[in-house]
């Protein structure tokens, strides 16, 4: 582990940014009285990215078998798939690397996620991992000197680092996370991308955050589907989400993954056949309205250049999801906010290619 870790920066020095806000019109259908000189934009049901990189494919079995993902992806997502970021919990990575070298996969693995623990005394990056494109992943609970040194070691590898924030988000925890990022990146000539996947936040207006925190995604965050959307706009949890997203966006190398939410319900299905118009179910419409509520502040804070699509929910998610169903809801929610085609292409392909597609790394401290 690198021994030149700089002294910790003092906490509480980062100013709190203003909360980003979107007008109510962003979540409402367009005015149907549009004149002929102002043609309506393409229907969200027909707006697709030209190609897709799925940046969050988790194969729970730990084997290099992508048949389940391929089946879930279906024809629409599958035909556009240009690569995946693969996570194999508990797998023998040396064996996986050998299999990747010879396997003929239906979709390229642009990055293999390699886990490490912030609390470990020493870190190592085995030499066999240099044979394949890799990224690193870890879990954050609190900022400690050991954690700062470990994260700095990971960033010095020159590879993207995915972070799951598994601590109930509060001002104290957010300040602690800002502390570990600030200190781990201090003095680095170049900081590789840091991708936030999940964090803890109470989604139920009946639950005390200090008593019953829940793990969930950053985008969208956990949420109580019984809470009327009109009340959600001024609810303390939504206001806290806006503030937290704005604060995290101040780190220019931090990205956010757009993953299936943990809403105690499966992702509403969409017909797998690509047609011009699809009649949404009431449940799907409600999901999209709520997703857009959360997507708006993230778009304002991070911009479209730092949002990355992924199909697998976080491992502790309380809801199930099928890859093609989440893809349909995610892309329609994005398109219904009136964004350009370039925006859609970036979120579903370009940003992931930029972050994970060129992670050669520095090959420091190979074992």
Coordinates of C-alpha atoms in Angstrom, one line a residue:
X1 CA 0.0 0.0 0.0
X2 CA 1.2 3.5 -0.8
X3 CA 2.9 5.1 2.1
X4 CA 2.7 8.7 0.8
X5 CA -0.9 9.3 2.0
X6 CA -1.3 13.0 2.6
X7 CA -2.5 14.3 6.0
X8 CA -6.3 14.3 6.3
X9 CA -8.1 17.4 5.4
X10 CA -10.3 19.0 8.0
X11 CA -14.0 18.2 7.9
X12 CA -16.7 20.7 7.4
X13 CA -14.8 22.8 4.9
X14 CA -17.0 22.1 1.9
X15 CA -19.8 24.5 1.5
X16 CA -23.3 23.1 1.0
X17 CA -24.7 23.9 -2.5
X18 CA -28.2 25.1 -3.1
X19 CA -30.8 22.4 -3.8
X20 CA -31.5 22.0 -7.5
X21 CA -35.1 22.3 -8.5
X22 CA -37.1 21.6 -11.7
X23 CA -40.5 23.2 -12.5
X24 CA -43.6 21.1 -12.2
X25 CA -44.0 21.3 -16.0
X26 CA -41.0 18.9 -16.3
X27 CA -43.2 16.1 -14.8
X28 CA -46.3 16.9 -16.8
X29 CA -47.3 15.9 -20.3
X30 CA -46.7 18.6 -23.0
X31 CA -49.4 21.0 -24.1
X32 CA -51.4 19.4 -26.8
X33 CA -52.1 22.7 -28.4
X34 CA -48.7 22.8 -30.1
X35 CA -48.8 24.4 -33.5
X36 CA -47.6 22.9 -36.8
X37 CA -44.5 25.2 -36.7
X38 CA -43.4 23.5 -33.5
X39 CA -43.6 19.8 -34.1
X40 CA -43.8 17.5 -31.1
X41 CA -40.6 15.6 -30.2
X42 CA -40.4 11.9 -31.0
X43 CA -42.5 9.6 -28.8
X44 CA -40.5 8.3 -25.8
X45 CA -41.7 4.8 -26.8
X46 CA -39.6 5.1 -30.0
X47 CA -36.6 6.9 -28.5
X48 CA -33.8 4.3 -28.1
X49 CA -30.0 4.7 -27.7
X50 CA -28.1 3.6 -30.8
X51 CA -26.2 1.1 -28.7
X52 CA -26.1 0.1 -25.0
X53 CA -23.5 -0.7 -22.4
X54 CA -25.0 -2.4 -19.4
X55 CA -22.7 -1.1 -16.6
X56 CA -24.2 -3.3 -13.8
X57 CA -24.6 -7.0 -14.6
X58 CA -24.4 -9.1 -11.5
X59 CA -24.3 -12.9 -11.9
X60 CA -25.1 -14.2 -8.4
X61 CA -23.9 -17.7 -9.2
X62 CA -20.3 -16.4 -9.7
X63 CA -20.0 -18.2 -13.0
X64 CA -19.2 -16.8 -16.4
X65 CA -22.7 -17.8 -17.7
X66 CA -24.5 -14.9 -19.2
X67 CA -27.5 -16.9 -20.4
X68 CA -29.8 -15.5 -17.7
X69 CA -28.9 -11.9 -18.5
X70 CA -29.3 -12.6 -22.2
X71 CA -32.7 -14.0 -21.7
X72 CA -33.8 -11.1 -19.5
X73 CA -32.4 -8.5 -21.9
X74 CA -34.7 -9.7 -24.7
X75 CA -34.6 -8.6 -28.3
X76 CA -34.7 -4.8 -27.8
X77 CA -31.9 -4.4 -25.1
X78 CA -30.0 -7.5 -26.3
X79 CA -29.8 -6.4 -30.0
X80 CA -28.3 -3.1 -28.9
X81 CA -25.9 -4.4 -26.3
X82 CA -22.4 -3.3 -27.1
X83 CA -20.8 -4.5 -23.8
X84 CA -21.3 -5.1 -20.1
X85 CA -19.6 -4.4 -16.8
X86 CA -19.6 -7.8 -15.0
X87 CA -19.7 -8.5 -11.3
X88 CA -19.3 -12.1 -10.1
X89 CA -19.7 -12.2 -6.3
X90 CA -17.6 -14.9 -4.7
X91 CA -16.1 -16.1 -7.9
X92 CA -12.5 -17.4 -8.3
X93 CA -11.3 -14.5 -10.3
X94 CA -8.1 -16.2 -11.6
X95 CA -10.3 -18.9 -13.1
X96 CA -12.7 -16.3 -14.5
X97 CA -9.8 -14.4 -16.2
X98 CA -8.6 -17.6 -17.9
X99 CA -12.2 -18.3 -19.1
X100 CA -12.5 -14.8 -20.4
X101 CA -9.4 -15.2 -22.5
X102 CA -10.9 -18.2 -24.4
X103 CA -14.7 -17.8 -24.1
X104 CA -16.8 -16.6 -27.0
X105 CA -19.4 -14.5 -25.2
X106 CA -22.5 -13.1 -26.9
X107 CA -21.6 -9.6 -25.6
X108 CA -18.2 -8.2 -24.7
X109 CA -17.2 -7.8 -21.1
X110 CA -15.7 -4.3 -21.1
X111 CA -14.8 -4.5 -17.5
X112 CA -14.6 -7.1 -14.8
X113 CA -15.4 -5.7 -11.3
X114 CA -12.8 -6.7 -8.7
X115 CA -13.9 -6.2 -5.1
X116 CA -11.7 -4.9 -2.3
X117 CA -12.3 -3.9 1.4
X118 CA -11.5 -0.4 2.7
X119 CA -10.8 -1.8 6.1
X120 CA -8.1 -4.2 5.0
X121 CA -4.6 -3.4 6.3
X122 CA -2.9 -4.2 3.0
X123 CA -4.1 -4.3 -0.6
X124 CA -2.9 -6.2 -3.6
X125 CA -3.7 -6.4 -7.3
X126 CA -2.8 -9.9 -8.6
X127 CA -0.8 -9.9 -11.8
X128 CA -3.3 -12.2 -13.6
X129 CA -5.9 -9.4 -13.5
X130 CA -3.8 -7.3 -15.9
X131 CA -4.8 -9.7 -18.7
X132 CA -8.4 -8.3 -18.8
X133 CA -10.0 -4.9 -18.4
X134 CA -10.9 -4.4 -14.8
X135 CA -12.5 -1.9 -12.4
X136 CA -12.5 -2.0 -8.6
X137 CA -15.5 -2.0 -6.2
X138 CA -15.9 -1.5 -2.5
X139 CA -18.3 -0.6 0.3
X140 CA -18.2 2.6 2.4
X141 CA -19.5 2.8 6.0
X142 CA -17.3 5.5 7.5
X143 CA -14.2 7.5 6.9
X144 CA -11.2 6.2 8.7
X145 CA -7.4 6.6 8.1
X146 CA -7.3 3.0 7.0
X147 CA -10.2 3.5 4.6
X148 CA -8.6 6.7 3.1
X149 CA -5.3 4.8 2.5
X150 CA -7.2 1.8 0.9
X151 CA -9.2 4.1 -1.4
X152 CA -6.1 6.0 -2.4
X153 CA -4.4 2.7 -3.2
X154 CA -7.4 1.8 -5.5
X155 CA -7.4 5.2 -7.2
X156 CA -3.6 4.9 -7.8
X157 CA -4.3 1.8 -9.9
X158 CA -5.9 4.2 -12.5
X159 CA -9.0 2.1 -12.7
X160 CA -12.7 3.1 -12.1
X161 CA -13.9 2.5 -8.5
X162 CA -17.5 1.7 -7.8
X163 CA -18.6 2.6 -4.2
X164 CA -21.7 1.3 -2.4
X165 CA -22.4 3.7 0.5
X166 CA -23.9 1.4 3.0
X167 CA -24.5 3.9 5.8
X168 CA -27.7 5.8 6.6
X169 CA -27.2 9.1 4.8
X170 CA -27.3 12.1 7.1
X171 CA -25.3 15.3 7.2
X172 CA -22.7 13.5 9.4
X173 CA -22.3 10.5 7.1
X174 CA -22.3 12.7 4.0
X175 CA -19.5 14.8 5.5
X176 CA -17.6 11.6 6.3
X177 CA -18.0 10.4 2.7
X178 CA -16.8 13.8 1.4
X179 CA -13.9 13.5 3.8
X180 CA -12.7 10.1 2.5
X181 CA -13.0 11.2 -1.1
X182 CA -11.2 14.5 -0.5
X183 CA -8.3 12.9 1.4
X184 CA -7.9 9.9 -0.9
X185 CA -7.7 12.1 -4.0
X186 CA -5.6 14.9 -2.5
X187 CA -2.4 15.3 -4.5
X188 CA -3.2 12.7 -7.2
X189 CA -2.2 13.9 -10.6
X190 CA -5.2 12.2 -12.2
X191 CA -8.2 10.8 -10.4
X192 CA -10.0 7.9 -12.2
X193 CA -13.8 7.9 -12.2
X194 CA -15.6 7.1 -8.9
X195 CA -19.0 5.6 -9.5
X196 CA -21.7 5.7 -6.8
X197 CA -24.1 2.7 -6.9
X198 CA -26.1 2.7 -3.7
X199 CA -26.6 4.5 -0.4
X200 CA -28.7 4.2 2.7
X201 CA -31.8 6.4 3.0
X202 CA -35.1 6.0 4.7
X203 CA -37.8 5.9 2.0
X204 CA -40.9 5.4 4.1
X205 CA -42.5 8.5 5.6
X206 CA -43.6 6.4 8.6
X207 CA -40.1 5.2 9.4
X208 CA -37.6 6.9 11.7
X209 CA -34.3 6.9 9.7
X210 CA -32.2 6.6 12.9
X211 CA -34.1 3.4 13.9
X212 CA -34.7 1.6 10.5
X213 CA -32.3 2.7 7.7
X214 CA -32.6 0.8 4.4
X215 CA -30.1 0.1 1.7
X216 CA -31.1 1.4 -1.8
X217 CA -29.9 3.0 -5.0
X218 CA -28.9 6.6 -5.4
X219 CA -30.8 6.8 -8.7
X220 CA -33.6 6.3 -8.1
X221 CA -33.4 6.2 -4.2
X222 CA -35.6 4.1 -2.0
X223 CA -39.2 5.3 -1.9
X224 CA -42.7 4.6 -0.4
X225 CA -45.1 4.0 -3.3
X226 CA -48.0 4.8 -1.0
X227 CA -46.8 8.4 -0.6
X228 CA -48.8 10.6 -3.0
X229 CA -46.5 12.2 -5.5
X230 CA -47.9 15.7 -4.6
X231 CA -46.7 15.2 -1.0
X232 CA -43.4 13.8 -2.2
X233 CA -42.3 17.1 -3.7
X234 CA -42.0 18.8 -0.3
X235 CA -41.4 15.7 1.8
X236 CA -38.2 15.8 4.0
X237 CA -36.7 12.7 2.3
X238 CA -37.1 14.2 -1.2
X239 CA -35.6 17.5 0.0
X240 CA -32.8 15.7 1.7
X241 CA -32.2 13.7 -1.6
X242 CA -31.9 16.9 -3.6
X243 CA -29.4 18.4 -1.1
X244 CA -27.3 15.2 -1.0
X245 CA -27.1 14.8 -4.7
X246 CA -26.1 18.4 -5.1
X247 CA -23.3 18.0 -2.6
X248 CA -22.0 14.8 -4.2
X249 CA -22.0 16.4 -7.6
X250 CA -19.3 18.9 -6.5
X251 CA -16.7 16.1 -6.9
X252 CA -16.0 16.3 -10.7
X253 CA -14.8 12.7 -11.0
X254 CA -17.9 11.2 -9.3
X255 CA -20.6 9.5 -11.5
X256 CA -24.0 8.0 -10.6
X257 CA -25.4 4.7 -11.8
X258 CA -29.1 4.6 -12.9
X259 CA -30.3 1.3 -11.5
X260 CA -33.6 -0.5 -10.7
X261 CA -35.0 1.0 -7.5
X262 CA -35.6 -0.8 -4.2
X263 CA -39.3 -0.1 -3.9
X264 CA -40.6 -3.3 -2.4
X265 CA -42.1 -4.3 -5.8
X266 CA -40.9 -5.8 -9.0
X267 CA -40.2 -3.5 -12.0
X268 CA -43.4 -3.2 -14.0
X269 CA -43.1 -5.3 -17.3
X270 CA -43.2 -3.9 -20.8
X271 CA -44.0 -6.0 -23.9
X272 CA -40.8 -7.3 -25.4
X273 CA -41.8 -6.6 -29.0
X274 CA -40.6 -3.2 -30.3
X275 CA -43.6 -1.3 -31.6
X276 CA -44.4 2.3 -32.4
X277 CA -46.8 2.8 -29.5
X278 CA -47.2 0.8 -26.3
X279 CA -50.1 1.4 -23.9
X280 CA -48.6 1.8 -20.4
X281 CA -50.1 0.2 -17.4
X282 CA -51.2 2.5 -14.6
X283 CA -48.4 1.0 -12.4
X284 CA -45.8 1.7 -15.1
X285 CA -47.0 5.3 -15.5
X286 CA -46.8 5.8 -11.7
X287 CA -43.2 4.4 -11.6
X288 CA -42.2 6.7 -14.4
X289 CA -43.7 9.8 -12.7
X290 CA -41.7 9.0 -9.6
X291 CA -38.5 8.1 -11.4
X292 CA -38.6 11.5 -13.2
X293 CA -39.0 13.3 -9.9
X294 CA -35.7 11.8 -8.8
X295 CA -34.0 11.9 -12.2
X296 CA -34.6 15.6 -12.6
X297 CA -32.4 16.8 -9.6
X298 CA -29.6 14.3 -10.6
X299 CA -29.7 15.7 -14.2
X300 CA -29.4 19.2 -12.9
X301 CA -26.6 18.4 -10.5
X302 CA -24.5 15.9 -12.4
X303 CA -25.5 16.6 -16.0
X304 CA -26.0 13.8 -18.6
X305 CA -22.3 13.2 -18.8
X306 CA -22.1 11.6 -15.4
X307 CA -25.1 9.2 -15.3
X308 CA -24.6 5.6 -16.3
X309 CA -27.3 2.9 -17.0
X310 CA -27.2 -0.5 -15.4
X311 CA -29.8 -3.3 -15.3
X312 CA -29.0 -5.3 -12.1
X313 CA -30.4 -4.0 -8.8
X314 CA -28.1 -3.8 -5.8
X315 CA -27.7 -7.1 -4.0
X316 CA -29.8 -6.1 -1.0
X317 CA -32.6 -4.6 -3.0
X318 CA -36.1 -5.3 -1.7
X319 CA -37.5 -5.5 -5.2
X320 CA -36.8 -7.8 -8.2
X321 CA -36.2 -6.6 -11.7
X322 CA -35.8 -8.0 -15.2
X323 CA -33.2 -6.3 -17.4
X324 CA -35.5 -5.5 -20.4
X325 CA -38.3 -4.1 -18.1
X326 CA -35.9 -1.7 -16.3
X327 CA -34.3 -0.7 -19.6
X328 CA -37.8 0.3 -21.0
X329 CA -38.8 2.3 -17.9
X330 CA -35.4 3.9 -17.6
X331 CA -35.1 5.1 -21.2
X332 CA -38.8 6.3 -21.4
X333 CA -38.5 8.2 -18.1
X334 CA -35.4 9.9 -19.5
X335 CA -36.9 10.6 -22.9
X336 CA -40.1 12.0 -21.3
X337 CA -38.0 14.8 -19.7
X338 CA -37.5 16.1 -23.2
X339 CA -33.8 15.4 -23.6
X340 CA -31.9 15.2 -26.9
X341 CA -30.9 12.0 -28.5
X342 CA -27.3 12.7 -27.6
X343 CA -28.3 12.7 -23.9
X344 CA -29.9 9.3 -24.2
X345 CA -26.9 7.8 -26.1
X346 CA -24.6 9.1 -23.4
X347 CA -26.5 7.7 -20.4
X348 CA -27.0 4.3 -22.0
X349 CA -23.6 3.9 -23.8
X350 CA -21.2 6.8 -24.1
X351 CA -20.6 7.5 -20.4
X352 CA -20.0 3.8 -19.6
X353 CA -17.6 3.5 -22.5
X354 CA -15.7 6.6 -21.3
X355 CA -15.5 5.3 -17.7
X356 CA -15.0 1.6 -18.1
X357 CA -13.9 1.2 -21.7
X358 CA -10.3 2.6 -21.3
X359 CA -9.3 1.4 -17.9
X360 CA -5.9 0.0 -18.7
X361 CA -4.6 1.1 -15.3
X362 CA -1.1 1.7 -14.1
X363 CA -0.3 -1.9 -13.1
X364 CA 1.3 -0.8 -9.8
X365 CA 2.1 -3.3 -7.1
X366 CA 1.2 -6.4 -9.1
X367 CA 1.7 -9.6 -7.2

